[in-house]
Coordinates of C-alpha atoms in Angstrom, one line a residue:
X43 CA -17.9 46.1 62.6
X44 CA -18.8 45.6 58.9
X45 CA -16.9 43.1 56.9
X46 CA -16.6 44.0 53.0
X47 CA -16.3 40.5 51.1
X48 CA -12.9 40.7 48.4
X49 CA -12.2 38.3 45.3
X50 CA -9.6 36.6 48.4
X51 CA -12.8 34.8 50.2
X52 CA -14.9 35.2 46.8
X53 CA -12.4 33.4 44.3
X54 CA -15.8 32.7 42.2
X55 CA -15.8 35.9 40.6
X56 CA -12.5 35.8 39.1
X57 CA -12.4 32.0 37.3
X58 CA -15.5 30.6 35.6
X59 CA -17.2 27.8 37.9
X60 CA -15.6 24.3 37.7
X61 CA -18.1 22.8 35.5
X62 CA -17.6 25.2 32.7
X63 CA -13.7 25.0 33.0
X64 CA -13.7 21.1 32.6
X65 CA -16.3 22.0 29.5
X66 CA -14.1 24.3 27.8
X67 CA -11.4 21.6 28.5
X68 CA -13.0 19.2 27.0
X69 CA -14.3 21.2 23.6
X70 CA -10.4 22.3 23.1
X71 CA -9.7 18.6 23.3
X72 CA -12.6 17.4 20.3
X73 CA -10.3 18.5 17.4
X74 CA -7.9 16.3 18.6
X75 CA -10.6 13.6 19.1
X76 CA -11.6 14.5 15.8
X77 CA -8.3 14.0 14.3
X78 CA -7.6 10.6 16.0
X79 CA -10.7 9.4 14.9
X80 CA -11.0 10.3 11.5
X81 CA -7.5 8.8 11.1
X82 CA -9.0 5.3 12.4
X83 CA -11.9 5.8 9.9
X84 CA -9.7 5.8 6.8
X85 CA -8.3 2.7 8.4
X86 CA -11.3 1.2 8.9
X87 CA -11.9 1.8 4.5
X88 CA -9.1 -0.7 3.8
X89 CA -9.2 -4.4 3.3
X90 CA -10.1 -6.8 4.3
X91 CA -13.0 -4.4 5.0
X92 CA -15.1 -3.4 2.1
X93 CA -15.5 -0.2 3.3
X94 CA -13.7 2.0 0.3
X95 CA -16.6 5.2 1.2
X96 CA -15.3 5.6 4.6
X97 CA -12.1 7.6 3.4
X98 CA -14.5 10.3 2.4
X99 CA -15.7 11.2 5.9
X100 CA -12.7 10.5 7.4
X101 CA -10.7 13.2 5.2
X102 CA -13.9 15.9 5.7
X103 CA -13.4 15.3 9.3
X104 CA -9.6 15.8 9.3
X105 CA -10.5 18.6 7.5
X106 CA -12.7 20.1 9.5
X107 CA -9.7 19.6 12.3
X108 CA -7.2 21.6 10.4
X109 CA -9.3 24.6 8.9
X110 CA -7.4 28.0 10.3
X111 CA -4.9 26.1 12.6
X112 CA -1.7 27.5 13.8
X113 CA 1.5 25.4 12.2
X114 CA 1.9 24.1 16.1
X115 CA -1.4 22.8 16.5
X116 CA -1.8 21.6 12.3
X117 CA 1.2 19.6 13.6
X118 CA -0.2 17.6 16.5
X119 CA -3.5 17.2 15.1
X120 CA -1.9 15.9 12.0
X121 CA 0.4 13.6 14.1
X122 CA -2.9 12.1 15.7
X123 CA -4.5 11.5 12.3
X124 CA -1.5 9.7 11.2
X125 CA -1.3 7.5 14.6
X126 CA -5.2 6.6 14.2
X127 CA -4.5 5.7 10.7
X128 CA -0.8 3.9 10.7
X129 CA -1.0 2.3 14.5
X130 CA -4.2 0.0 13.2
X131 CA -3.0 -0.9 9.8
X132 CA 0.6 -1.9 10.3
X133 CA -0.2 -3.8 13.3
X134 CA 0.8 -6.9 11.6
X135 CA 5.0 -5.4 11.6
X136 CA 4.9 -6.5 14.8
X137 CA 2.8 -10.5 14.8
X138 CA 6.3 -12.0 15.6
X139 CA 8.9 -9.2 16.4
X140 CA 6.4 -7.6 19.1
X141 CA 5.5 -4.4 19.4
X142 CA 8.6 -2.3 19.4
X143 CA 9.0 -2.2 15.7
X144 CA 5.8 -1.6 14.8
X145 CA 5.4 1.3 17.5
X146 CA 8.5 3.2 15.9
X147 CA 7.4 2.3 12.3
X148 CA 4.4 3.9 13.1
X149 CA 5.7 6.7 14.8
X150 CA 8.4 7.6 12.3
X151 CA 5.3 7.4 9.4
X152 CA 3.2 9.5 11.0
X153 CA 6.0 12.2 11.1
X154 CA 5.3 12.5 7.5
X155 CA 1.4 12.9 8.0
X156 CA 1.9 15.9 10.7
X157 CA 3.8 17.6 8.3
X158 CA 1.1 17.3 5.4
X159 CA -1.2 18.5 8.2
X160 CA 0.7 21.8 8.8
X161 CA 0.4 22.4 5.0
X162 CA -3.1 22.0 4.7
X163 CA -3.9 23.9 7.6
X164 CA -1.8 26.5 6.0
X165 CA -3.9 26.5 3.2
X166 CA -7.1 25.8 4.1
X167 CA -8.1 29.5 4.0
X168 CA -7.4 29.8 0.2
X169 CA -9.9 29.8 -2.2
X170 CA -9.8 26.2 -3.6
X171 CA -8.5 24.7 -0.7
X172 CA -10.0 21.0 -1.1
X173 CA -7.4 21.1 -4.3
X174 CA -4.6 22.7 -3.0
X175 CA -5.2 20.2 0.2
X176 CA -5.5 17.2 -2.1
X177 CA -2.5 18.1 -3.3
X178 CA -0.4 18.3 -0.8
X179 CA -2.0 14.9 0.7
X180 CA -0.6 13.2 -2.5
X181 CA 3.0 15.1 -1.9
X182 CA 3.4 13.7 1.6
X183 CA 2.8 9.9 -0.1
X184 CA 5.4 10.7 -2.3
X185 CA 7.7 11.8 0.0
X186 CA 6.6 8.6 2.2
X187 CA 7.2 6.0 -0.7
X188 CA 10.8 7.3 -1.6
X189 CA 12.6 8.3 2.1
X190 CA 14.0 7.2 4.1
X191 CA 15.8 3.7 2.8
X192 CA 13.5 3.6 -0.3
X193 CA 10.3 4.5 1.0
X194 CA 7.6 2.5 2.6
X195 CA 3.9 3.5 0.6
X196 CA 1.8 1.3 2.5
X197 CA -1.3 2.5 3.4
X198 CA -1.5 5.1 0.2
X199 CA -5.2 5.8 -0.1
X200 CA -5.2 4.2 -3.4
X201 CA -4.8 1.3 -2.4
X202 CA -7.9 1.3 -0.1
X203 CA -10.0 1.6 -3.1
X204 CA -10.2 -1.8 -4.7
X205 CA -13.5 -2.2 -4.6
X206 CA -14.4 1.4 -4.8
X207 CA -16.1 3.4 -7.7
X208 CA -13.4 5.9 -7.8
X209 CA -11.0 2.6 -8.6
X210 CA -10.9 3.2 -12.8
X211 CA -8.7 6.6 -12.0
X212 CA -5.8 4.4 -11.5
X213 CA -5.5 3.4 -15.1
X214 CA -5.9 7.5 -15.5
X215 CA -3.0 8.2 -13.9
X216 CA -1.9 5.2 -11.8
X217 CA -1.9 5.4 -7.4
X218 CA -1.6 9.6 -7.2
X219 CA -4.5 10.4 -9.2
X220 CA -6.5 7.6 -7.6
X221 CA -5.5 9.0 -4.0
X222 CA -6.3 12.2 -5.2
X223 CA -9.8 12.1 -6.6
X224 CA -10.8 10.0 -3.3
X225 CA -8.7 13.0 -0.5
X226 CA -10.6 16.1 -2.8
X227 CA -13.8 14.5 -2.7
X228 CA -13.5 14.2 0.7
X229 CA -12.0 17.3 1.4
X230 CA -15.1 18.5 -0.9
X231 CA -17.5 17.4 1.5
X232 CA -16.6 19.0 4.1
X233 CA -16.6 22.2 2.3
X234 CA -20.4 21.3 0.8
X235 CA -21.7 21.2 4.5
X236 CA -19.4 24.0 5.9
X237 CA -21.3 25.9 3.5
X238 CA -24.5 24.9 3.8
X239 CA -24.4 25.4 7.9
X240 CA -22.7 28.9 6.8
X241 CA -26.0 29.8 4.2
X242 CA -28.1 30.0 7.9
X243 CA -25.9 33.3 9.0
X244 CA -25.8 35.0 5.5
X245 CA -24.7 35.2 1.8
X246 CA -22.2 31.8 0.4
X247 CA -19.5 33.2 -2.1
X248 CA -20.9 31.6 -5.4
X249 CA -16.9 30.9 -6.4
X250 CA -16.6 29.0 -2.9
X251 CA -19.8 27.0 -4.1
X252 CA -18.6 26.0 -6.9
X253 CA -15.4 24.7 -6.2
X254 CA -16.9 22.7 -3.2
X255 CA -19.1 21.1 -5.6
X256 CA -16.8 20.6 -8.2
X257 CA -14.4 19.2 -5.7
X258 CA -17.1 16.4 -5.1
X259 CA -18.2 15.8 -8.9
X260 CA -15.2 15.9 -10.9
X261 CA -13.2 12.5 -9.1
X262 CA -16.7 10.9 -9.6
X263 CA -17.1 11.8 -13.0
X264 CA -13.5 11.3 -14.2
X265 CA -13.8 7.8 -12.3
X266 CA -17.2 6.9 -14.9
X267 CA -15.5 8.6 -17.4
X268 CA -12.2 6.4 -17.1
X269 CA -14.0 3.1 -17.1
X270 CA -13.9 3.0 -20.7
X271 CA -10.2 2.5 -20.4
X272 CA -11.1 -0.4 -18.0
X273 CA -11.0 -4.3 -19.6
X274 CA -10.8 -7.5 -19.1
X275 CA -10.9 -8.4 -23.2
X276 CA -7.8 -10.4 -24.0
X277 CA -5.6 -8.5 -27.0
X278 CA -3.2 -11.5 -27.2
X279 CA -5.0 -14.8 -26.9
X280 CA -5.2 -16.3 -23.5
X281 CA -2.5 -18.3 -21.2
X282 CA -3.3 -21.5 -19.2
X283 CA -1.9 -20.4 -15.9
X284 CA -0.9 -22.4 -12.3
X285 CA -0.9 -20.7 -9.7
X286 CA 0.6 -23.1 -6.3
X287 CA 0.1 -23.1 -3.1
X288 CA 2.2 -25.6 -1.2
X289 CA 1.4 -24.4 2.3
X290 CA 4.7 -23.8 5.3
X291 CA 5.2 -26.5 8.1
X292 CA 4.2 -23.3 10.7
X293 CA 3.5 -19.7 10.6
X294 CA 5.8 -17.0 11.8
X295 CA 9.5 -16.2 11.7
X296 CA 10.8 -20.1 11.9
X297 CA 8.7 -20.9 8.9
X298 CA 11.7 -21.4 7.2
X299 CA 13.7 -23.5 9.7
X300 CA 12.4 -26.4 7.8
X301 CA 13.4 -25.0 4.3
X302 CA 13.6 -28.9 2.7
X303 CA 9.5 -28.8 3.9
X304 CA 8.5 -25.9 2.0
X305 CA 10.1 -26.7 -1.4
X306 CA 8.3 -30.7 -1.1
X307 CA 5.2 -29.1 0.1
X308 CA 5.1 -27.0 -3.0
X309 CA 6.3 -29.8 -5.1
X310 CA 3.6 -32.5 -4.4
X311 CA 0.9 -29.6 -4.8
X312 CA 2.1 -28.9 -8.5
X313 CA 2.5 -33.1 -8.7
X314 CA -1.4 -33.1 -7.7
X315 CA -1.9 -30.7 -10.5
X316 CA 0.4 -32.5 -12.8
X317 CA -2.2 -36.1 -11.9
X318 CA -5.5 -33.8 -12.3
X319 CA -3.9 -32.4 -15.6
X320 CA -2.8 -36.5 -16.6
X321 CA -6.7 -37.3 -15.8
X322 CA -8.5 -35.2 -17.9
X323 CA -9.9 -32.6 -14.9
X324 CA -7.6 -29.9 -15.5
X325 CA -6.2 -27.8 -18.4
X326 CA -2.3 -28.4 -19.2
X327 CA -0.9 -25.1 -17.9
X328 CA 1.3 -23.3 -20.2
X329 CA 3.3 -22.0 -17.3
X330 CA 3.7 -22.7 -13.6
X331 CA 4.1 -19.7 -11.0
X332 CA 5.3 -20.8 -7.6
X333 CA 5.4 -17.9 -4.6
X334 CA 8.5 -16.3 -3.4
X335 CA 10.8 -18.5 -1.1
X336 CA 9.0 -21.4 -2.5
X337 CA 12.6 -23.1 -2.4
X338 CA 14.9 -21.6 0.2
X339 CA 17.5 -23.8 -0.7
X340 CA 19.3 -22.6 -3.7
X341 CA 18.8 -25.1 -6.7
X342 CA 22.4 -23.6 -7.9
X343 CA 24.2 -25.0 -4.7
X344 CA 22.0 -27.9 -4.0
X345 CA 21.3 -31.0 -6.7
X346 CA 18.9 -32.4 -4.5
X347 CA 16.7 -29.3 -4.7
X348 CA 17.8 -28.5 -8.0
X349 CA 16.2 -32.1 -9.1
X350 CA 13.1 -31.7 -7.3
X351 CA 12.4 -28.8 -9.2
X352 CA 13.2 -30.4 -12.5
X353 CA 11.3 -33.6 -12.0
X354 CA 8.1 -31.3 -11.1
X355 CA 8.7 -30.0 -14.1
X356 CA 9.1 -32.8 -15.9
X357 CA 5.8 -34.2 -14.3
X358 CA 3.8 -31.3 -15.0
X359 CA 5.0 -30.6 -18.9
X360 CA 5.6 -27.0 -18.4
X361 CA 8.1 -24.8 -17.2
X362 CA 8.0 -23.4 -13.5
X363 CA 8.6 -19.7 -11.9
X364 CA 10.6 -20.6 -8.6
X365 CA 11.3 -18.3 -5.9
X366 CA 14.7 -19.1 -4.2
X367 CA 17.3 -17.5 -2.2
X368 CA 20.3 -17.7 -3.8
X369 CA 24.1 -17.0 -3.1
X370 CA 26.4 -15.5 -6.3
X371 CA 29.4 -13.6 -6.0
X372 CA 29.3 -13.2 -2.6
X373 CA 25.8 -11.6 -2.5
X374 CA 22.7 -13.1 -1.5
X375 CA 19.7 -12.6 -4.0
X376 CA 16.0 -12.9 -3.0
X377 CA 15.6 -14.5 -6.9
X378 CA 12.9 -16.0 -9.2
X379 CA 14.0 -18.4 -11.4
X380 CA 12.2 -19.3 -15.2
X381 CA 12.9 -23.3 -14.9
X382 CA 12.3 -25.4 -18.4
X383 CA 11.4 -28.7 -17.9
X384 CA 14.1 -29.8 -20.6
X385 CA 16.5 -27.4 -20.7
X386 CA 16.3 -25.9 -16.7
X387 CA 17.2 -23.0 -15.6
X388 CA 16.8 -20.2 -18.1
X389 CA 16.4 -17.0 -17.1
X390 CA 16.3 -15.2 -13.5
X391 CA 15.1 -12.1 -11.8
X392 CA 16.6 -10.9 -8.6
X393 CA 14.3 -8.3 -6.5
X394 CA 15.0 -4.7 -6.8
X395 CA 13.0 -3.0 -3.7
X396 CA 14.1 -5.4 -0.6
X397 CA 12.8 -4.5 2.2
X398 CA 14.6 -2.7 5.0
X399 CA 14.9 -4.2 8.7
X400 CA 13.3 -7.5 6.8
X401 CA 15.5 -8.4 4.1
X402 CA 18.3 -5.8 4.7
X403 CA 19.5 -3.9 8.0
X404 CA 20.3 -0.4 7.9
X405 CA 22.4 1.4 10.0
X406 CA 23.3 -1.9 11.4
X407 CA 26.4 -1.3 14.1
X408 CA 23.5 1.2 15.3
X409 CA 21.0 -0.9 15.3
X410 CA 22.9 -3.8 17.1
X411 CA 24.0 -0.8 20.0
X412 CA 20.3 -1.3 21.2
X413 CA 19.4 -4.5 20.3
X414 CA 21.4 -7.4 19.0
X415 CA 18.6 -9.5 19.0
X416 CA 17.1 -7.7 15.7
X417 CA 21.1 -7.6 14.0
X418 CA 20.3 -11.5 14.6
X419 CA 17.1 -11.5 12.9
X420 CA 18.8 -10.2 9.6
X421 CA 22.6 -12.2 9.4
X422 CA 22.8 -11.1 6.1
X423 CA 21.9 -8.5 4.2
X424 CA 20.2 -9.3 0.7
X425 CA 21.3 -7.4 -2.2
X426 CA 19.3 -5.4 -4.9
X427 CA 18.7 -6.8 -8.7
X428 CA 19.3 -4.0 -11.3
X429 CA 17.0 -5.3 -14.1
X430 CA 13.6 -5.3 -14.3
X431 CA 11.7 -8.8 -14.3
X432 CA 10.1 -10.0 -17.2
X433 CA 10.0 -13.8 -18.3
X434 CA 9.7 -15.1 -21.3
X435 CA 7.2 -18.5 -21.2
X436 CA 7.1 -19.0 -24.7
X437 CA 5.4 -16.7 -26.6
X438 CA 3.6 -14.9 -23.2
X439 CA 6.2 -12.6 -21.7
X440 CA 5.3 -12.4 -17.2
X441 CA 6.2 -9.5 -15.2
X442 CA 7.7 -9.8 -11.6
X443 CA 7.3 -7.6 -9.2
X444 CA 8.0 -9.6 -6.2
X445 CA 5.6 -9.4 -2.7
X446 CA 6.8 -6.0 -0.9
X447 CA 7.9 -4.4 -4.8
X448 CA 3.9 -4.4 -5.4
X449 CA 3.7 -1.2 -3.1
X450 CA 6.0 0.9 -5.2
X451 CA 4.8 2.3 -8.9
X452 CA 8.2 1.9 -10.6
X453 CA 8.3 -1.6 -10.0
X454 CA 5.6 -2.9 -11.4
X455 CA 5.0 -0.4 -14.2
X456 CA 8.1 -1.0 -16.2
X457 CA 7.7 -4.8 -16.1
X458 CA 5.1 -3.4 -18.7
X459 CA 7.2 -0.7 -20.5
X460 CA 9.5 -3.9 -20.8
X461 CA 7.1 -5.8 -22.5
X462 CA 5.0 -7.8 -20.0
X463 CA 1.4 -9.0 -21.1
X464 CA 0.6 -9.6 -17.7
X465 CA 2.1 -9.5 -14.0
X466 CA 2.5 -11.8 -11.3
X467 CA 3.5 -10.8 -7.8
X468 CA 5.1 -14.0 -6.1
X469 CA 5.0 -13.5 -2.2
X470 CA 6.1 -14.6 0.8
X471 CA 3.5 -14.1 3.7
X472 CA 3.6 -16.6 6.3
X473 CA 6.4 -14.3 8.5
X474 CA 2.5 -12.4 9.6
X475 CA -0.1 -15.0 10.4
X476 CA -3.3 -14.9 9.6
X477 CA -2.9 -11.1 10.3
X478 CA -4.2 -8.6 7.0
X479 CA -1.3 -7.8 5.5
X480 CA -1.9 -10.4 3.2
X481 CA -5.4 -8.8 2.3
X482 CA -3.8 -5.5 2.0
X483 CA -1.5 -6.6 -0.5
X484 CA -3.9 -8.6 -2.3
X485 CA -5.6 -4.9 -2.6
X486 CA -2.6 -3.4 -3.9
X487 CA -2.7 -5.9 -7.1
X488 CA -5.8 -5.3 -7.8
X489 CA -5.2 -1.7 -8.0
X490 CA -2.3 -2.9 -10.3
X491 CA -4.3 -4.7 -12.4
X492 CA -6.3 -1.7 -13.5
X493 CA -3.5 0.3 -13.7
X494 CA -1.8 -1.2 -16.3
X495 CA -4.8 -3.0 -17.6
X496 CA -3.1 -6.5 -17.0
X497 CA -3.8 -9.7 -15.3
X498 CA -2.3 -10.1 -11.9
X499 CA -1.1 -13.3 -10.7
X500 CA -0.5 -14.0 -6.5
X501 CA 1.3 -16.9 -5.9
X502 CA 2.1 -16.8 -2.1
X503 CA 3.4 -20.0 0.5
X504 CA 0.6 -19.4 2.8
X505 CA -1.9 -17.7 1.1
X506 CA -4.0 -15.7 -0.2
X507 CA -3.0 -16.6 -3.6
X508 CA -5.1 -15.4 -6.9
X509 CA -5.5 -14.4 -9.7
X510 CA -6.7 -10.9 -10.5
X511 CA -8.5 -9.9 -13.9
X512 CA -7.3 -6.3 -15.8
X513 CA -10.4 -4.9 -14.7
X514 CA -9.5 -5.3 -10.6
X515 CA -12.2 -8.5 -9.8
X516 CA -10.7 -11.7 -7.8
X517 CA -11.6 -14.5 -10.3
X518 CA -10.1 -17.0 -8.3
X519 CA -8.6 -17.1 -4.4
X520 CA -7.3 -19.7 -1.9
X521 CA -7.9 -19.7 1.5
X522 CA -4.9 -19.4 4.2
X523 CA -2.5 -22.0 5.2
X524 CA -3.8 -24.4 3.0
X525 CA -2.1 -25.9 0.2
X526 CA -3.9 -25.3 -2.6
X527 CA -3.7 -24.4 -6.8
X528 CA -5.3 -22.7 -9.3
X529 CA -5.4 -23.7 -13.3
X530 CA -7.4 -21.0 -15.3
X531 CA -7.2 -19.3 -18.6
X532 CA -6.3 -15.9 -18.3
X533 CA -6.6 -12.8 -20.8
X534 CA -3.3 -11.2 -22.4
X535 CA -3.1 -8.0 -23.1
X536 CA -0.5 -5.3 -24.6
X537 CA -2.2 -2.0 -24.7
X538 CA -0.8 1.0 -22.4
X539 CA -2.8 2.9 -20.6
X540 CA -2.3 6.4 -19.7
X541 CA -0.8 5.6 -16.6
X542 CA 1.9 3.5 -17.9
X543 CA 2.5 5.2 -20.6
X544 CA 2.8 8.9 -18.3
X545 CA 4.5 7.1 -15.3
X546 CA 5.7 10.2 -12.8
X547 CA 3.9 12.8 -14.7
X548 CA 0.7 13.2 -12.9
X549 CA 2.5 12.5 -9.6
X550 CA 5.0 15.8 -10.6
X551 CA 2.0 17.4 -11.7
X552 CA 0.4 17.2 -8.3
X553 CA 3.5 18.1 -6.3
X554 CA 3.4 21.2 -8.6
X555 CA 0.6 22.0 -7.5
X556 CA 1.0 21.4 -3.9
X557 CA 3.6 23.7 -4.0
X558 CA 1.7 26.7 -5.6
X559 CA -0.9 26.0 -2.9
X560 CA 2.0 26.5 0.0
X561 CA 3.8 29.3 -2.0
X562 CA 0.5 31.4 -2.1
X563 CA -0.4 30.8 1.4
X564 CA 2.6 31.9 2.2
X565 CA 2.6 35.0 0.0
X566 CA -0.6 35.9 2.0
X567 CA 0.7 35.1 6.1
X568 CA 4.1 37.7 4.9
X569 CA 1.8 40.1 3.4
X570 CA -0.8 39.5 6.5
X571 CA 2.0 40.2 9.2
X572 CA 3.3 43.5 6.8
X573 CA -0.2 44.9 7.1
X574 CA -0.3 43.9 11.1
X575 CA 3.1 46.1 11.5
X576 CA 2.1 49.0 9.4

């Protein structure tokens, strides 16, 4: 008898051989790769690293991820850019909290990157996609920096760029246009080489050409092009300034256990000062800045911390910027305080943007539900200042914009609408180690200082204090955990540049755009599935 072989004892000819299976597998899985690790690229591009260029393959690679994706997959692979990205960078959330927090930070933020995602694969058939996908980039950082409770704009690509060439943009028009030059360049790129691998199989639309090209050359030009507005040339005169360091008993949470230790650390390094200045090896200071929390114990409430202030003071011959935490009216005030060495307090500036699940707990009978032992980590809730910070030493008028308030535009920008020759950023960053937050943020005032063309100031506890010029450069640092001072001249200036003086404009301007891009792409999917039913 004859026996006919069937696809039942021949299962090879229906399903491709195992080896090719698992290799299909495996290419449907390198956009995702792609994604994830284009994501940790662009973290890789931010400080401490000097990296700035990175962010330009790491956007061309996200969008080479995203081109012609359905709003499902746009989603995920979005979602793993945004955890390759966030998950490295914000590590530092969790240096004494642990990990939970800085897992669903992270995972909350990268909701917002998923969704950009979506949008740019929406549009990323259009002609002039790098612009429309730029675009929307800068829409989902403006989304990110407002909700929820306030916003949280760390890790905008601006503030990766520091030391980059596209850095001068930001006194064009402040973070958004800086982010947005570097995301179309990069976005740019990756059309320049789609292109050019397309040019093998046939004829390149000379309209696609350009705008891939253009895409590239116009955030570089406009970046040489806006260095004119960059200076460090004082317009004012010049202020002797003092920037201390006083150092914490111990990193971490408890650093402030021993609050008494912190104020007389910072008080015998400004009485160092004060004997260097008595000696003849330092410059008199016409003002002293000391970092935020610098005096836990509120000078107010307590005469023997009120007159270790005023007898450093009186030692050094100048007045002092204190940070304290201070009780009025029932409310507790993360504060700076303008002390005069003969008439004491003057003036004070109570922080405006206080940080959620740090300085304030939201949602806190939730929050306590499933796990009192954060309710515990924040008793009290600090409340918000109304009035923007700006101090008058004498003739020089300082801007605040205290530690976490450096991350948000409206902050520091109209401490210089108000008047301020130049900005100093008090912090508070022994809470995370010797993690690189504290680099990051020093990044952020450099940004700042270009900005708004001003000299930037970074008085922190633990370091890394400095003191930024107007054109971005670190003229002087400290190290970390070491007390330490710094006693230089530093340019005044009292020009605006266009950033300050068109605030939200440009960032309007690009959400405008972002939403022509998404309203044309989805003119075309309706008129797309009309043609399909007809």
């Amino acid at each position: 008898m004859t026996v006919t072989a069937t696809s039942v004892d021949r299962p090879d000819r229906l399903q491709p051989p195992p080896a090719k299976g698992v290799r299909a597998r495996l290419i449907r899985l390198v956009p995702a790769l792609v994604s994830a690790l284009s994501g940790v690229l662009l973290y890789v591009s931010f400080p401490p690293r000097t990296l700035w260029w990175l962010a330009l393959p790491a956007f061309a690679g996200f969008a080479w991820a995203l081109r012609g994706r359905t709003w499902k997959t746009a989603l995920g692979l979005g979602y793993l850019f945004g955890l390759g990205f966030l998950l490295p960078l914000l590590v530092w959330t969790g240096v004494e909290v642990g990990p939970g927090p800085w897992i669903a930070l992270v995972v909350i933020e990268a909701v917002y990157v998923a969704l950009v995602g979506v949008g740019i694969a929406a549009v990323s058939r259009l002609p002039g996609r790098p612009v429309w996908a730029a675009a929307l980039w800068t829409a989902g950082e403006a989304v990110r920096a407002r909700v929820p409770f306030g916003g949280f704009p760390w890790g905008k690509v601006a503030f990766g760029q520091a030391d980059g060439v596209f850095l001068p943009l930001a006194a064009l028009g402040g973070t958004p246009v800086l982010g947005f030059g570097v995301v179309l360049c990069g976005f740019g790129l990756y059309e320049i080489v789609r292109l050019l691998l397309r040019r093998r199989d046939g004829e390149v639309r000379r309209s696609a050409a350009v705008v891939a090209l253009l895409s590239v050359a116009v955030p570089v030009v406009g970046a040489v092009g806006a260095r004119a507005l960059v200076s460090d040339k004082a317009e004012a005169g010049t202020a002797t300034v003092a920037v201390i360091q006083g150092n914490v008993p111990r990193a971490g949470l408890e650093f402030n256990a021993q609050r008494r230790a912190v104020l007389d650390y910072h008080a015998r390094e400004t009485r160092r000062l004060a004997a260097e200045v008595e000696a003849g090896r330092a410059p008199r200071p016409d003002f002293v800045l000391w970092p935020e929390n610098s005096s836990d114990i509120d000078p107010f409430a307590a005469p023997d911390a009120a007159a270790v202030i005023q007898g450093v003071a009186e030692a050094i011959g100048a007045p002092l910027s204190v940070g304290s935490v201070v009780e009025r009216d029932g409310r507790l005030l993360n504060e700076q305080i303008l002390w005069d060495p003969v008439k004491g307090p003057l003036q004070t500036y109570d922080k405006r943007q206080v940080q959620p699940f740090g300085e304030y707990l939201p949602m806190r009978s939730l929050i306590g539900a499933i796990n009192s032992e954060w309710t515990s980590m924040v008793r009290q809730d600090f409340s918000r200042g109304d009035k923007p910070g700006v101090f008058g030493f004498g003739r020089v008028k300082v801007g605040l914009a205290t530690c976490y308030e450096a991350a948000f535009d409206w902050a520091v920008r109209d401490t210089v609408t108000h008047g301020a020759q130049m900005i100093s950023v008090p912090s508070n960053n022994a809470t995370f180690d010797r993690s690189e937050m504290t680099y990051q943020q020093l990044a952020m005032s450099r940004v700042r200082a270009v900005e708004h063309s001003r000299t930037v100031t970074v008085p922190v506890t633990s370091g890394v204090s400095a003191v930024i010029m107007p054109d971005g450069r670190v003229a002087r640092h400290t190290g970390m955990f070491v007390p330490a001072h710094i006693d230089m001249k530093v340019p005044l200036r009292t020009s605006e540049t266009p950033a300050t003086r068109l605030g939200i404009l440009p960032e309007l301007a690009l959400l405008l755009v972002a939403a022509g891009g998404l309203g044309w792409a989805g003119a075309v999917a309706v008129r797309g599935r009309r043609g399909g039913d007809a």
